[in-house]
Backbone as XML, in Angstrom:
<?xml version="1.0"?>
<chain id="A" units="angstrom">
  <residue number="1" name="UNK">
    <atom name="N" x="0.826" y="-1.186" z="-0.003"/>
    <atom name="CA" x="0.002" y="-0.005" z="0.006"/>
    <atom name="C" x="0.873" y="1.249" z="0.000"/>
  </residue>
  <residue number="2" name="UNK">
    <atom name="N" x="1.153" y="1.834" z="-1.137"/>
    <atom name="CA" x="1.971" y="3.048" z="-1.164"/>
    <atom name="C" x="1.281" y="4.225" z="-0.491"/>
  </residue>
  <residue number="3" name="UNK">
    <atom name="N" x="2.101" y="5.011" z="0.196"/>
    <atom name="CA" x="1.634" y="6.258" z="0.785"/>
    <atom name="C" x="2.514" y="7.382" z="0.230"/>
  </residue>
  <residue number="4" name="UNK">
    <atom name="N" x="1.885" y="8.443" z="-0.219"/>
    <atom name="CA" x="2.586" y="9.599" z="-0.768"/>
    <atom name="C" x="2.454" y="10.731" z="0.232"/>
  </residue>
  <residue number="5" name="UNK">
    <atom name="N" x="3.584" y="11.322" z="0.622"/>
    <atom name="CA" x="3.573" y="12.480" z="1.508"/>
    <atom name="C" x="4.081" y="13.693" z="0.739"/>
  </residue>
  <residue number="6" name="UNK">
    <atom name="N" x="3.339" y="14.764" z="0.778"/>
    <atom name="CA" x="3.720" y="16.010" z="0.136"/>
    <atom name="C" x="4.026" y="17.004" z="1.242"/>
  </residue>
  <residue number="7" name="UNK">
    <atom name="N" x="5.187" y="17.639" z="1.163"/>
    <atom name="CA" x="5.546" y="18.687" z="2.114"/>
    <atom name="C" x="5.677" y="19.982" z="1.323"/>
  </residue>
  <residue number="8" name="UNK">
    <atom name="N" x="5.047" y="21.037" z="1.821"/>
    <atom name="CA" x="5.095" y="22.323" z="1.123"/>
    <atom name="C" x="4.871" y="23.463" z="2.094"/>
  </residue>
  <residue number="9" name="UNK">
    <atom name="N" x="5.206" y="24.660" z="1.624"/>
    <atom name="CA" x="4.932" y="25.853" z="2.429"/>
    <atom name="C" x="3.432" y="25.971" z="2.651"/>
  </residue>
  <residue number="10" name="UNK">
    <atom name="N" x="3.012" y="26.508" z="3.787"/>
    <atom name="CA" x="1.597" y="26.749" z="4.046"/>
    <atom name="C" x="1.036" y="27.812" z="3.103"/>
  </residue>
  <residue number="11" name="UNK">
    <atom name="N" x="-0.264" y="27.844" z="3.001"/>
    <atom name="CA" x="-0.919" y="28.918" z="2.258"/>
    <atom name="C" x="-1.832" y="28.448" z="1.146"/>
  </residue>
  <residue number="12" name="UNK">
    <atom name="N" x="-1.757" y="27.185" z="0.773"/>
    <atom name="CA" x="-2.648" y="26.702" z="-0.280"/>
    <atom name="C" x="-3.945" y="26.220" z="0.339"/>
  </residue>
  <residue number="13" name="UNK">
    <atom name="N" x="-5.023" y="26.469" z="-0.353"/>
    <atom name="CA" x="-6.332" y="26.080" z="0.179"/>
    <atom name="C" x="-6.574" y="24.586" z="-0.011"/>
  </residue>
  <residue number="14" name="UNK">
    <atom name="N" x="-7.612" y="24.110" z="0.632"/>
    <atom name="CA" x="-7.937" y="22.687" z="0.606"/>
    <atom name="C" x="-8.204" y="22.160" z="-0.790"/>
  </residue>
  <residue number="15" name="UNK">
    <atom name="N" x="-8.842" y="22.960" z="-1.612"/>
    <atom name="CA" x="-9.148" y="22.532" z="-2.997"/>
    <atom name="C" x="-7.863" y="22.342" z="-3.799"/>
  </residue>
  <residue number="16" name="UNK">
    <atom name="N" x="-6.914" y="23.255" z="-3.648"/>
    <atom name="CA" x="-5.637" y="23.137" z="-4.350"/>
    <atom name="C" x="-4.888" y="21.899" z="-3.875"/>
  </residue>
  <residue number="17" name="UNK">
    <atom name="N" x="-4.893" y="21.655" z="-2.580"/>
    <atom name="CA" x="-4.225" y="20.479" z="-2.036"/>
    <atom name="C" x="-4.870" y="19.195" z="-2.552"/>
  </residue>
  <residue number="18" name="UNK">
    <atom name="N" x="-6.180" y="19.194" z="-2.630"/>
    <atom name="CA" x="-6.887" y="18.021" z="-3.135"/>
    <atom name="C" x="-6.529" y="17.765" z="-4.598"/>
  </residue>
  <residue number="19" name="UNK">
    <atom name="N" x="-6.443" y="18.818" z="-5.397"/>
    <atom name="CA" x="-6.108" y="18.675" z="-6.814"/>
    <atom name="C" x="-4.714" y="18.073" z="-6.995"/>
  </residue>
  <residue number="20" name="UNK">
    <atom name="N" x="-3.739" y="18.581" z="-6.252"/>
    <atom name="CA" x="-2.377" y="18.044" z="-6.398"/>
    <atom name="C" x="-2.306" y="16.598" z="-5.890"/>
  </residue>
  <residue number="21" name="UNK">
    <atom name="N" x="-3.009" y="16.301" z="-4.812"/>
    <atom name="CA" x="-3.030" y="14.929" z="-4.294"/>
    <atom name="C" x="-3.657" y="13.979" z="-5.309"/>
  </residue>
  <residue number="22" name="UNK">
    <atom name="N" x="-4.721" y="14.396" z="-5.932"/>
    <atom name="CA" x="-5.389" y="13.553" z="-6.929"/>
    <atom name="C" x="-4.513" y="13.357" z="-8.170"/>
  </residue>
  <residue number="23" name="UNK">
    <atom name="N" x="-3.786" y="14.405" z="-8.576"/>
    <atom name="CA" x="-2.897" y="14.289" z="-9.731"/>
    <atom name="C" x="-1.754" y="13.312" z="-9.453"/>
  </residue>
  <residue number="24" name="UNK">
    <atom name="N" x="-1.190" y="13.382" z="-8.264"/>
    <atom name="CA" x="-0.120" y="12.447" z="-7.900"/>
    <atom name="C" x="-0.653" y="11.027" z="-7.764"/>
  </residue>
  <residue number="25" name="UNK">
    <atom name="N" x="-1.833" y="10.900" z="-7.202"/>
    <atom name="CA" x="-2.467" y="9.587" z="-7.083"/>
    <atom name="C" x="-2.668" y="8.962" z="-8.458"/>
  </residue>
  <residue number="26" name="UNK">
    <atom name="N" x="-3.152" y="9.747" z="-9.397"/>
    <atom name="CA" x="-3.373" y="9.261" z="-10.767"/>
    <atom name="C" x="-2.043" y="8.798" z="-11.389"/>
  </residue>
  <residue number="27" name="UNK">
    <atom name="N" x="-1.013" y="9.611" z="-11.272"/>
    <atom name="CA" x="0.289" y="9.280" z="-11.856"/>
    <atom name="C" x="0.883" y="8.024" z="-11.206"/>
  </residue>
  <residue number="28" name="UNK">
    <atom name="N" x="0.825" y="7.951" z="-9.887"/>
    <atom name="CA" x="1.380" y="6.786" z="-9.179"/>
    <atom name="C" x="0.598" y="5.515" z="-9.510"/>
  </residue>
  <residue number="29" name="UNK">
    <atom name="N" x="-0.693" y="5.640" z="-9.602"/>
    <atom name="CA" x="-1.531" y="4.499" z="-9.934"/>
    <atom name="C" x="-1.154" y="3.921" z="-11.306"/>
  </residue>
  <residue number="30" name="UNK">
    <atom name="N" x="-0.970" y="4.802" z="-12.265"/>
    <atom name="CA" x="-0.584" y="4.349" z="-13.609"/>
    <atom name="C" x="0.827" y="3.778" z="-13.614"/>
  </residue>
  <residue number="31" name="UNK">
    <atom name="N" x="1.768" y="4.479" z="-12.982"/>
    <atom name="CA" x="3.176" y="4.051" z="-12.995"/>
    <atom name="C" x="3.381" y="2.703" z="-12.312"/>
  </residue>
  <residue number="32" name="UNK">
    <atom name="N" x="2.620" y="2.457" z="-11.262"/>
    <atom name="CA" x="2.776" y="1.215" z="-10.497"/>
    <atom name="C" x="1.763" y="0.147" z="-10.870"/>
  </residue>
  <residue number="33" name="UNK">
    <atom name="N" x="0.877" y="0.491" z="-11.816"/>
    <atom name="CA" x="-0.160" y="-0.452" z="-12.271"/>
    <atom name="C" x="-0.979" y="-1.013" z="-11.108"/>
  </residue>
  <residue number="34" name="UNK">
    <atom name="N" x="-1.413" y="-0.098" z="-10.255"/>
    <atom name="CA" x="-2.236" y="-0.459" z="-9.094"/>
    <atom name="C" x="-3.481" y="0.410" z="-9.097"/>
  </residue>
  <residue number="35" name="UNK">
    <atom name="N" x="-4.560" y="-0.098" z="-8.592"/>
    <atom name="CA" x="-5.793" y="0.688" z="-8.468"/>
    <atom name="C" x="-5.597" y="1.808" z="-7.444"/>
  </residue>
  <residue number="36" name="UNK">
    <atom name="N" x="-6.316" y="2.888" z="-7.634"/>
    <atom name="CA" x="-6.174" y="4.060" z="-6.768"/>
    <atom name="C" x="-6.472" y="3.760" z="-5.309"/>
  </residue>
  <residue number="37" name="UNK">
    <atom name="N" x="-7.353" y="2.817" z="-5.057"/>
    <atom name="CA" x="-7.704" y="2.534" z="-3.655"/>
    <atom name="C" x="-6.550" y="1.907" z="-2.866"/>
  </residue>
  <residue number="38" name="UNK">
    <atom name="N" x="-5.479" y="1.556" z="-3.562"/>
    <atom name="CA" x="-4.309" y="0.999" z="-2.878"/>
    <atom name="C" x="-3.391" y="2.082" z="-2.324"/>
  </residue>
  <residue number="39" name="UNK">
    <atom name="N" x="-3.700" y="3.349" z="-2.585"/>
    <atom name="CA" x="-2.838" y="4.458" z="-2.215"/>
    <atom name="C" x="-3.481" y="5.345" z="-1.150"/>
  </residue>
  <residue number="40" name="UNK">
    <atom name="N" x="-2.623" y="6.057" z="-0.444"/>
    <atom name="CA" x="-3.078" y="7.144" z="0.433"/>
    <atom name="C" x="-2.122" y="8.323" z="0.211"/>
  </residue>
  <residue number="41" name="UNK">
    <atom name="N" x="-2.618" y="9.529" z="0.485"/>
    <atom name="CA" x="-1.844" y="10.749" z="0.274"/>
    <atom name="C" x="-2.049" y="11.667" z="1.458"/>
  </residue>
  <residue number="42" name="UNK">
    <atom name="N" x="-0.965" y="12.262" z="1.949"/>
    <atom name="CA" x="-1.067" y="13.279" z="2.998"/>
    <atom name="C" x="-0.278" y="14.509" z="2.557"/>
  </residue>
  <residue number="43" name="UNK">
    <atom name="N" x="-0.703" y="15.663" z="3.062"/>
    <atom name="CA" x="-0.007" y="16.910" z="2.774"/>
    <atom name="C" x="0.335" y="17.548" z="4.113"/>
  </residue>
  <residue number="44" name="UNK">
    <atom name="N" x="1.622" y="17.895" z="4.249"/>
    <atom name="CA" x="2.094" y="18.522" z="5.489"/>
    <atom name="C" x="2.613" y="19.911" z="5.166"/>
  </residue>
  <residue number="45" name="UNK">
    <atom name="N" x="2.051" y="20.910" z="5.801"/>
    <atom name="CA" x="2.528" y="22.276" z="5.659"/>
    <atom name="C" x="3.736" y="22.475" z="6.565"/>
  </residue>
  <residue number="46" name="UNK">
    <atom name="N" x="4.808" y="22.993" z="5.994"/>
    <atom name="CA" x="6.039" y="23.256" z="6.738"/>
    <atom name="C" x="6.349" y="24.744" z="6.577"/>
  </residue>
  <residue number="47" name="UNK">
    <atom name="N" x="6.361" y="25.494" z="7.661"/>
    <atom name="CA" x="6.665" y="26.926" z="7.554"/>
    <atom name="C" x="8.022" y="27.167" z="6.898"/>
  </residue>
  <residue number="48" name="UNK">
    <atom name="N" x="8.105" y="28.249" z="6.147"/>
    <atom name="CA" x="9.324" y="28.564" z="5.407"/>
    <atom name="C" x="10.557" y="28.630" z="6.297"/>
  </residue>
  <residue number="49" name="UNK">
    <atom name="N" x="10.399" y="29.190" z="7.485"/>
    <atom name="CA" x="11.559" y="29.311" z="8.383"/>
    <atom name="C" x="12.004" y="27.976" z="8.973"/>
  </residue>
  <residue number="50" name="UNK">
    <atom name="N" x="11.234" y="26.926" z="8.779"/>
    <atom name="CA" x="11.582" y="25.599" z="9.263"/>
    <atom name="C" x="11.960" y="24.652" z="8.114"/>
  </residue>
  <residue number="51" name="UNK">
    <atom name="N" x="11.822" y="25.122" z="6.864"/>
    <atom name="CA" x="12.002" y="24.268" z="5.692"/>
    <atom name="C" x="13.383" y="23.614" z="5.629"/>
  </residue>
  <residue number="52" name="UNK">
    <atom name="N" x="14.420" y="24.401" z="5.802"/>
    <atom name="CA" x="15.785" y="23.869" z="5.683"/>
    <atom name="C" x="16.026" y="22.730" z="6.656"/>
  </residue>
  <residue number="53" name="UNK">
    <atom name="N" x="15.656" y="22.947" z="7.905"/>
    <atom name="CA" x="15.874" y="21.932" z="8.940"/>
    <atom name="C" x="14.971" y="20.720" z="8.778"/>
  </residue>
  <residue number="54" name="UNK">
    <atom name="N" x="13.684" y="20.944" z="8.560"/>
    <atom name="CA" x="12.706" y="19.854" z="8.565"/>
    <atom name="C" x="12.591" y="19.105" z="7.250"/>
  </residue>
  <residue number="55" name="UNK">
    <atom name="N" x="12.978" y="19.752" z="6.145"/>
    <atom name="CA" x="12.817" y="19.090" z="4.851"/>
    <atom name="C" x="14.130" y="19.022" z="4.080"/>
  </residue>
  <residue number="56" name="UNK">
    <atom name="N" x="14.668" y="20.173" z="3.712"/>
    <atom name="CA" x="15.811" y="20.230" z="2.801"/>
    <atom name="C" x="17.008" y="19.400" z="3.283"/>
  </residue>
  <residue number="57" name="UNK">
    <atom name="N" x="17.460" y="19.648" z="4.504"/>
    <atom name="CA" x="18.620" y="18.932" z="5.021"/>
    <atom name="C" x="18.375" y="17.424" z="5.084"/>
  </residue>
  <residue number="58" name="UNK">
    <atom name="N" x="17.176" y="17.019" z="5.454"/>
    <atom name="CA" x="16.854" y="15.596" z="5.552"/>
    <atom name="C" x="16.820" y="14.945" z="4.177"/>
  </residue>
  <residue number="59" name="UNK">
    <atom name="N" x="16.273" y="15.646" z="3.191"/>
    <atom name="CA" x="16.202" y="15.109" z="1.839"/>
    <atom name="C" x="17.602" y="14.882" z="1.275"/>
  </residue>
  <residue number="60" name="UNK">
    <atom name="N" x="18.497" y="15.823" z="1.506"/>
    <atom name="CA" x="19.857" y="15.694" z="0.986"/>
    <atom name="C" x="20.584" y="14.495" z="1.589"/>
  </residue>
  <residue number="61" name="UNK">
    <atom name="N" x="20.299" y="14.171" z="2.826"/>
    <atom name="CA" x="20.979" y="13.069" z="3.532"/>
    <atom name="C" x="20.311" y="11.715" z="3.317"/>
  </residue>
  <residue number="62" name="UNK">
    <atom name="N" x="19.084" y="11.708" z="2.843"/>
    <atom name="CA" x="18.320" y="10.470" z="2.732"/>
    <atom name="C" x="18.737" y="9.680" z="1.483"/>
  </residue>
  <residue number="63" name="UNK">
    <atom name="N" x="19.310" y="8.491" z="1.664"/>
    <atom name="CA" x="19.748" y="7.709" z="0.507"/>
    <atom name="C" x="18.587" y="7.229" z="-0.364"/>
  </residue>
  <residue number="64" name="UNK">
    <atom name="N" x="17.378" y="7.284" z="0.164"/>
    <atom name="CA" x="16.210" y="6.864" z="-0.619"/>
    <atom name="C" x="15.652" y="7.975" z="-1.491"/>
  </residue>
  <residue number="65" name="UNK">
    <atom name="N" x="16.191" y="9.191" z="-1.375"/>
    <atom name="CA" x="15.713" y="10.296" z="-2.202"/>
    <atom name="C" x="16.119" y="10.026" z="-3.661"/>
  </residue>
  <residue number="66" name="UNK">
    <atom name="N" x="15.153" y="9.948" z="-4.512"/>
    <atom name="CA" x="15.382" y="9.648" z="-5.925"/>
    <atom name="C" x="15.715" y="10.906" z="-6.712"/>
  </residue>
  <residue number="67" name="UNK">
    <atom name="N" x="15.025" y="11.994" z="-6.437"/>
    <atom name="CA" x="15.277" y="13.265" z="-7.100"/>
    <atom name="C" x="15.649" y="14.290" z="-6.053"/>
  </residue>
  <residue number="68" name="UNK">
    <atom name="N" x="16.852" y="14.808" z="-6.153"/>
    <atom name="CA" x="17.329" y="15.829" z="-5.218"/>
    <atom name="C" x="16.756" y="17.185" z="-5.590"/>
  </residue>
  <residue number="69" name="UNK">
    <atom name="N" x="16.681" y="18.107" z="-4.606"/>
    <atom name="CA" x="16.204" y="19.458" z="-4.909"/>
    <atom name="C" x="17.087" y="20.123" z="-5.953"/>
  </residue>
  <residue number="70" name="UNK">
    <atom name="N" x="16.489" y="20.913" z="-6.810"/>
    <atom name="CA" x="17.217" y="21.645" z="-7.822"/>
    <atom name="C" x="17.568" y="23.043" z="-7.372"/>
  </residue>
  <residue number="71" name="UNK">
    <atom name="N" x="17.462" y="23.295" z="-6.084"/>
    <atom name="CA" x="17.763" y="24.610" z="-5.509"/>
    <atom name="C" x="18.727" y="24.416" z="-4.351"/>
  </residue>
  <residue number="72" name="UNK">
    <atom name="N" x="19.372" y="25.489" z="-3.970"/>
    <atom name="CA" x="20.315" y="25.459" z="-2.836"/>
    <atom name="C" x="19.780" y="26.334" z="-1.719"/>
  </residue>
  <residue number="73" name="UNK">
    <atom name="N" x="20.108" y="25.942" z="-0.488"/>
    <atom name="CA" x="19.719" y="26.736" z="0.671"/>
    <atom name="C" x="20.952" y="27.048" z="1.489"/>
  </residue>
</chain>
């Protein structure tokens, strides 16, 4: 059962979050050849002043990260 977690700056409304979650669900479902009900998606708002510590630094160190950030902090 794949779970997709999205981390982003706060400020997007619920409808926008739902749209991005549904788009990722659709793409993952097709790529993995699994029905959508096999997936779950969560969105976590991370304040900008906490981004480097809570997201960026961890992503750079995580050997499971497939795509590294294209920006520097």
